[in-house]
Tab-separated table of C-alpha atoms and ligand atoms in Angstrom:
chain	number	residue	atom	x	y	z
A	876	MET	CA	89.499	91.541	94.634
A	877	GLY	CA	90.433	95.173	94.976
A	878	ALA	CA	91.831	97.237	92.157
A	879	ALA	CA	95.354	98.516	91.573
A	880	ILE	CA	95.741	102.277	91.558
A	881	SER	CA	98.523	104.085	89.779
A	882	ALA	CA	99.390	107.770	89.429
A	883	VAL	CA	102.185	108.810	87.099
A	884	GLY	CA	103.574	112.350	87.083
A	885	VAL	CA	100.283	113.848	88.188
A	886	SER	CA	100.005	117.622	88.412
A	887	ARG	CA	96.934	119.729	89.059
A	888	ALA	CA	97.054	123.472	88.648
A	889	PHE	CA	93.927	125.503	89.247
A	890	GLU	CA	92.712	128.470	87.230
A	891	ASP	CA	93.775	130.867	90.001
A	892	GLY	CA	97.386	129.704	89.593
A	893	SER	CA	97.591	127.529	92.710
A	894	VAL	CA	99.403	124.228	92.120
A	895	ALA	CA	97.684	121.591	94.241
A	896	LEU	CA	99.870	118.725	92.975
A	897	ASP	CA	103.160	118.681	91.119
A	898	GLY	CA	104.549	115.492	89.613
A	899	VAL	CA	102.951	112.999	91.979
A	900	SER	CA	103.565	109.310	91.236
A	901	LEU	CA	102.299	106.468	93.377
A	902	ASP	CA	101.297	102.833	93.185
A	903	VAL	CA	98.794	101.055	95.386
A	904	ALA	CA	98.622	97.254	95.286
A	905	PRO	CA	95.211	95.573	94.890
A	906	GLY	CA	93.597	94.840	98.245
A	907	SER	CA	96.087	96.936	100.227
A	908	VAL	CA	95.583	99.995	102.427
A	909	ALA	CA	97.390	103.145	101.295
A	910	VAL	CA	97.525	106.169	103.581
A	911	LEU	CA	98.121	109.797	102.600
A	912	VAL	CA	99.427	112.088	105.343
A	913	GLY	CA	100.613	115.657	105.093
A	914	PRO	CA	99.937	119.236	106.166
A	915	SER	CA	96.713	120.984	105.281
A	916	GLY	CA	96.699	122.078	101.643
A	917	CYS	CA	99.221	119.539	100.328
A	918	GLY	CA	96.699	118.127	97.859
A	919	LYS	CA	95.406	114.990	99.610
A	920	THR	CA	91.743	115.604	98.773
A	921	THR	CA	92.666	116.700	95.255
A	922	LEU	CA	94.480	113.385	94.733
A	923	LEU	CA	91.538	111.369	96.111
A	924	ARG	CA	89.155	113.252	93.829
A	925	MET	CA	91.289	112.297	90.835
A	926	ILE	CA	91.341	108.619	91.844
A	927	ALA	CA	87.541	108.824	92.127
A	928	GLY	CA	87.353	110.388	88.658
A	929	LEU	CA	85.757	113.562	90.093
A	930	ASP	CA	88.656	115.700	88.818
A	931	ARG	CA	91.347	115.278	86.175
A	932	PRO	CA	95.073	115.988	86.240
A	933	THR	CA	96.399	118.905	84.204
A	934	ARG	CA	99.417	116.686	83.513
A	935	GLY	CA	100.071	112.979	84.057
A	936	THR	CA	97.667	110.080	84.435
A	937	VAL	CA	95.687	108.340	87.148
A	938	THR	CA	94.589	104.794	86.383
A	939	VAL	CA	92.507	102.278	88.299
A	940	ASP	CA	93.173	98.743	87.062
A	941	GLY	CA	94.840	100.219	84.017
A	942	ALA	CA	91.851	102.296	82.892
A	943	GLY	CA	91.639	106.066	83.212
A	944	ALA	CA	90.048	106.957	86.554
A	945	GLY	CA	86.437	107.921	85.990
A	946	ASP	CA	86.385	106.709	82.361
A	947	GLU	CA	82.997	105.584	81.124
A	948	GLY	CA	82.749	101.817	81.507
A	949	GLY	CA	85.935	101.667	83.544
A	950	PRO	CA	86.285	98.307	85.290
A	951	ALA	CA	86.599	99.323	88.906
A	952	ALA	CA	83.881	101.076	90.857
A	953	VAL	CA	85.270	103.619	93.276
A	954	ALA	CA	83.389	104.865	96.356
A	955	ILE	CA	84.308	107.781	98.587
A	956	ALA	CA	83.384	108.742	102.163
A	957	PHE	CA	84.166	112.035	103.850
A	958	GLN	CA	84.770	113.359	107.346
A	959	GLU	CA	81.116	114.311	107.742
A	960	PRO	CA	78.810	111.320	107.306
A	961	ARG	CA	76.412	113.368	105.091
A	962	LEU	CA	73.382	111.195	105.873
A	963	LEU	CA	69.917	112.433	104.931
A	964	PRO	CA	68.299	113.247	108.302
A	965	TRP	CA	64.755	112.315	107.271
A	966	ARG	CA	65.664	108.844	106.010
A	967	SER	CA	66.117	105.815	108.239
A	968	THR	CA	69.625	104.407	108.461
A	969	VAL	CA	68.831	101.488	106.184
A	970	ARG	CA	67.263	103.781	103.584
A	971	ASN	CA	70.338	106.029	103.724
A	972	VAL	CA	72.580	103.045	103.095
A	973	ALA	CA	70.317	101.853	100.267
A	974	LEU	CA	70.362	105.232	98.511
A	975	PRO	CA	73.204	104.487	96.030
A	976	LEU	CA	71.343	101.321	94.962
A	977	GLU	CA	68.151	103.333	94.544
A	978	LEU	CA	70.063	105.699	92.248
A	979	HIS	CA	71.238	102.638	90.291
A	980	GLY	CA	67.633	101.495	89.877
A	981	VAL	CA	67.919	98.401	92.074
A	982	ARG	CA	64.485	97.187	93.162
A	983	ARG	CA	63.257	98.075	96.641
A	984	ARG	CA	63.276	94.635	98.202
A	985	GLU	CA	66.756	93.821	96.944
A	986	ARG	CA	68.291	97.173	97.855
A	987	LEU	CA	66.928	97.045	101.395
A	988	ALA	CA	68.234	93.483	101.813
A	989	ARG	CA	71.666	94.508	100.579
A	990	ALA	CA	71.672	97.594	102.794
A	991	ARG	CA	70.725	95.465	105.812
A	992	GLY	CA	73.587	93.100	104.992
A	993	MET	CA	76.068	95.949	104.802
A	994	LEU	CA	74.772	97.410	108.094
A	995	GLY	CA	75.450	94.021	109.664
A	996	LEU	CA	79.006	94.098	108.370
A	997	VAL	CA	79.682	97.493	109.997
A	998	GLY	CA	78.078	96.429	113.291
A	999	LEU	CA	74.808	98.351	112.923
A	1000	ALA	CA	72.401	95.472	112.367
A	1001	ASP	CA	70.110	96.629	115.157
A	1002	ALA	CA	70.039	100.285	114.165
A	1003	HIS	CA	68.545	100.001	110.696
A	1004	ARG	CA	65.257	101.732	111.548
A	1005	LYS	CA	66.805	104.644	113.447
A	1006	LEU	CA	67.109	108.115	111.979
A	1007	PRO	CA	70.637	109.570	111.705
A	1008	GLY	CA	69.806	111.962	114.566
A	1009	GLN	CA	69.290	108.938	116.816
A	1010	LEU	CA	72.794	107.566	116.158
A	1011	SER	CA	76.080	108.422	117.881
A	1012	GLY	CA	78.866	110.044	115.861
A	1013	GLY	CA	80.689	106.745	115.489
A	1014	MET	CA	77.490	104.985	114.413
A	1015	ARG	CA	76.803	107.679	111.816
A	1016	MET	CA	80.285	107.123	110.397
A	1017	ARG	CA	79.690	103.362	110.287
A	1018	ALA	CA	76.479	104.054	108.359
A	1019	ALA	CA	78.339	106.314	105.925
A	1020	ILE	CA	80.883	103.559	105.305
A	1021	ALA	CA	78.094	101.011	104.791
A	1022	ARG	CA	76.534	103.371	102.236
A	1023	ALA	CA	79.891	103.723	100.436
A	1024	LEU	CA	80.284	99.936	100.356
A	1025	VAL	CA	76.738	98.954	99.383
A	1026	THR	CA	77.538	99.049	95.657
A	1027	ARG	CA	80.491	96.727	96.362
A	1028	PRO	CA	83.192	99.089	95.045
A	1029	ARG	CA	86.654	97.707	94.361
A	1030	VAL	CA	88.219	100.877	95.739
A	1031	LEU	CA	87.157	102.671	98.921
A	1032	LEU	CA	88.452	106.214	99.392
A	1033	LEU	CA	88.221	107.689	102.899
A	1034	ASP	CA	88.953	111.400	103.379
A	1035	GLU	CA	89.635	112.101	107.082
A	1036	PRO	CA	86.811	109.735	108.016
A	1037	PHE	CA	87.334	109.587	111.772
A	1038	GLY	CA	88.743	113.053	112.453
A	1039	ALA	CA	85.717	114.172	114.443
A	1040	LEU	CA	85.618	111.108	116.715
A	1041	ASP	CA	87.237	110.365	120.067
A	1042	GLU	CA	90.399	108.280	120.133
A	1043	ILE	CA	88.905	105.010	121.363
A	1044	THR	CA	86.060	105.103	118.825
A	1045	ARG	CA	88.693	105.821	116.233
A	1046	HIS	CA	90.686	102.726	117.178
A	1047	VAL	CA	87.546	100.617	116.902
A	1048	LEU	CA	86.760	102.042	113.467
A	1049	ASP	CA	90.364	101.554	112.300
A	1050	ASP	CA	89.940	97.871	113.107
A	1051	LEU	CA	86.580	97.913	111.339
A	1052	VAL	CA	88.267	99.181	108.157
A	1053	LEU	CA	90.701	96.256	108.326
A	1054	ALA	CA	87.905	93.753	109.006
A	1055	ILE	CA	85.860	95.032	106.055
A	1056	ARG	CA	88.899	94.957	103.822
A	1057	ALA	CA	89.529	91.338	104.827
A	1058	GLU	CA	85.882	90.450	104.165
A	1059	LEU	CA	85.313	92.326	100.895
A	1060	GLY	CA	88.888	92.546	99.600
A	1061	MET	CA	88.704	96.089	98.233
A	1062	THR	CA	91.643	98.477	97.962
A	1063	VAL	CA	91.556	101.339	100.480
A	1064	VAL	CA	93.070	104.808	100.223
A	1065	LEU	CA	92.782	106.746	103.467
A	1066	VAL	CA	93.616	110.378	104.173
A	1067	THR	CA	94.327	111.136	107.812
A	1068	HIS	CA	95.928	113.761	110.036
A	1069	SER	CA	96.569	111.125	112.686
A	1070	ILE	CA	100.047	109.645	112.671
A	1071	ALA	CA	98.863	106.857	114.982
A	1072	GLU	CA	96.181	105.928	112.448
A	1073	ALA	CA	98.553	106.153	109.475
A	1074	ALA	CA	101.122	103.916	111.177
A	1075	TYR	CA	98.484	101.404	112.239
A	1076	LEU	CA	96.566	101.051	108.972
A	1077	GLY	CA	99.010	101.774	106.188
A	1078	ASP	CA	100.504	98.959	104.145
A	1079	ARG	CA	102.094	101.878	102.325
A	1080	ILE	CA	102.219	105.411	103.720
A	1081	PHE	CA	102.772	108.432	101.485
A	1082	VAL	CA	104.032	111.556	103.264
A	1083	MET	CA	103.154	114.693	101.317
A	1084	ALA	CA	104.386	118.295	101.459
A	1085	PRO	CA	102.566	121.367	100.160
A	1086	ALA	CA	103.221	124.295	97.799
A	1087	PRO	CA	103.387	122.540	95.450
A	1088	GLY	CA	101.760	119.322	96.674
A	1089	ARG	CA	104.099	116.366	96.277
A	1090	ILE	CA	105.112	113.070	97.852
A	1091	VAL	CA	108.285	113.460	99.884
A	1092	ARG	CA	108.474	109.995	101.353
A	1093	THR	CA	107.012	106.512	100.987
A	1094	VAL	CA	107.073	104.106	103.916
A	1095	GLU	CA	106.137	100.418	103.987
A	1096	PRO	CA	105.903	99.440	107.653
A	1097	GLY	CA	105.601	95.709	106.936
A	1098	PHE	CA	103.488	95.060	110.040
A	1099	GLY	CA	101.585	91.790	109.804
A	1100	ALA	CA	98.716	91.351	112.221
A	1101	ARG	CA	97.181	94.542	113.624
A	1102	GLY	CA	95.699	94.725	117.113
A	1103	PRO	CA	96.378	95.946	120.646
A	1104	ALA	CA	99.801	94.264	120.692
A	1105	LEU	CA	100.907	96.284	117.675
A	1106	ARG	CA	99.648	99.540	119.203
A	1107	ALA	CA	101.793	98.847	122.288
A	1108	SER	CA	104.886	97.725	120.367
A	1109	VAL	CA	108.255	99.415	119.977
A	1110	PRO	CA	108.370	99.178	116.152
A	1111	TYR	CA	104.989	100.935	116.044
A	1112	ALA	CA	106.185	103.704	118.378
A	1113	SER	CA	109.369	104.121	116.310
A	1114	LEU	CA	107.371	104.371	113.104
A	1115	MET	CA	105.189	107.088	114.644
A	1116	ALA	CA	108.259	109.056	115.756
A	1117	ASP	CA	109.764	108.629	112.304
A	1118	LEU	CA	106.571	109.818	110.547
A	1119	LEU	CA	106.302	112.765	112.930
A	1120	GLN	CA	109.777	113.857	111.929
A	1121	SER	CA	108.995	113.569	108.202
A	1122	LEU	CA	105.818	115.577	108.724
A	1123	GLY	CA	107.754	118.225	110.635
A	1124	THR	CA	110.103	118.568	107.685
A	1125	ALA	CA	107.130	118.773	105.311
A	1126	MET	CA	105.546	121.496	107.486
A	1127	ALA	CA	108.777	123.475	107.570
A	1128	ALA	CA	108.859	123.314	103.763
A	1129	SER	CA	105.317	124.720	103.707
A	1130	SER	CA	106.239	127.753	105.789
A	1131	GLY	CA	109.170	128.478	103.485
A	1132	GLY	CA	111.676	127.032	105.939
A	1133	ARG	CA	110.564	129.343	108.751
A	1134	ALA	CA	109.601	127.852	112.085
A	1135	ALA	CA	105.803	127.478	112.188
B	119	ATP	N1	88.812	124.265	93.143
B	119	ATP	C1	89.973	124.811	93.555
B	119	ATP	N2	90.388	125.993	93.074
B	119	ATP	C2	91.568	126.558	93.449
B	119	ATP	N3	92.413	125.992	94.326
B	119	ATP	C3	92.042	124.809	94.854
B	119	ATP	C4	90.820	124.143	94.521
B	119	ATP	N4	90.747	122.996	95.206
B	119	ATP	C5	91.862	122.922	95.942
B	119	ATP	N5	92.646	124.008	95.736
B	119	ATP	C6	93.944	124.276	96.342
B	119	ATP	O1	94.762	123.129	96.182
B	119	ATP	C7	95.529	122.898	97.331
B	119	ATP	C8	95.291	121.500	97.844
B	119	ATP	O2	93.951	121.383	98.326
B	119	ATP	P1	93.407	120.034	98.975
B	119	ATP	O3	92.004	120.272	99.344
B	119	ATP	O4	93.670	118.913	98.039
B	119	ATP	O5	94.332	119.909	100.256
B	119	ATP	P2	94.302	118.846	101.445
B	119	ATP	O6	95.657	118.238	101.515
B	119	ATP	O7	93.155	117.935	101.263
B	119	ATP	O8	94.109	119.771	102.726
B	119	ATP	P3	93.287	119.488	104.115
B	119	ATP	O9	94.177	118.609	104.942
B	119	ATP	O10	93.142	120.846	104.721
B	119	ATP	O11	91.984	118.855	103.761
B	119	ATP	C9	95.175	123.993	98.325
B	119	ATP	O12	96.136	125.013	98.228
B	119	ATP	C10	93.844	124.489	97.833
B	119	ATP	O13	93.661	125.853	98.128
B	120	MG	MG1	91.406	117.562	102.385
């Protein structure tokens, strides 16, 4: 089962005076997909880093299953994947995926078996011996997700994971995220600049505005089954139009009310 994530009154000010987040509160239900959208610089990555325990709020709290994010011995493992796959070019795909287990001291035979299993789950069963340079962009991203999942985290954080990919590959990988979530049951927090992706994947969508970074709107689309029928539906199109408008307002706020 995935973990519940909660942020209460979270602010993050940096030493140079910039305020990346100001009073952000959010709740993510266990096993759900939360999406963060908002203009560049509104604090999306900063918020993900705090959920991962890689950074701490200057005010407020971030908890994962009730424990402080990143606390020693905290109950829920959190994994993060970024826009660039960041695979080691000299290691085969399976050895890239096995790397987190290697760092945890898991024995060779077991870690390779688990990495193979995870590659199967992301549709790369036949590519385990290839080097990253021999994979397509979409395949590299699948491998990066397999590597994030190999330790069986209860929370998967994805920061703009498919931004560099073409639209069709992106649709396929959006469905992959849902399939993996159904199989492994983890909680997902996804940052995206794509409104289509946000509307498709989000059980809860948080629209953020910058300077200072904050949540200006929370949307729960309530879509049940995802798939081609949803992508072609009127409620989906309306949600996209609605989100676009909210983002436009957030952008206008970021340029001090001036037209961008
Ligand atoms: N280490 C840091 N020191 C100073 N300011 C920082 C630091 N990290 C982030 N910031 C500032 O905090 C704000 C939010 O940054 P963040 O990277 O979280 O934005 P983002 O929403 O992820 O943007 P993007 O969509 O471009 O990735 C920005 O104004 C940024 O300049
Ligand atoms: Mg970012």
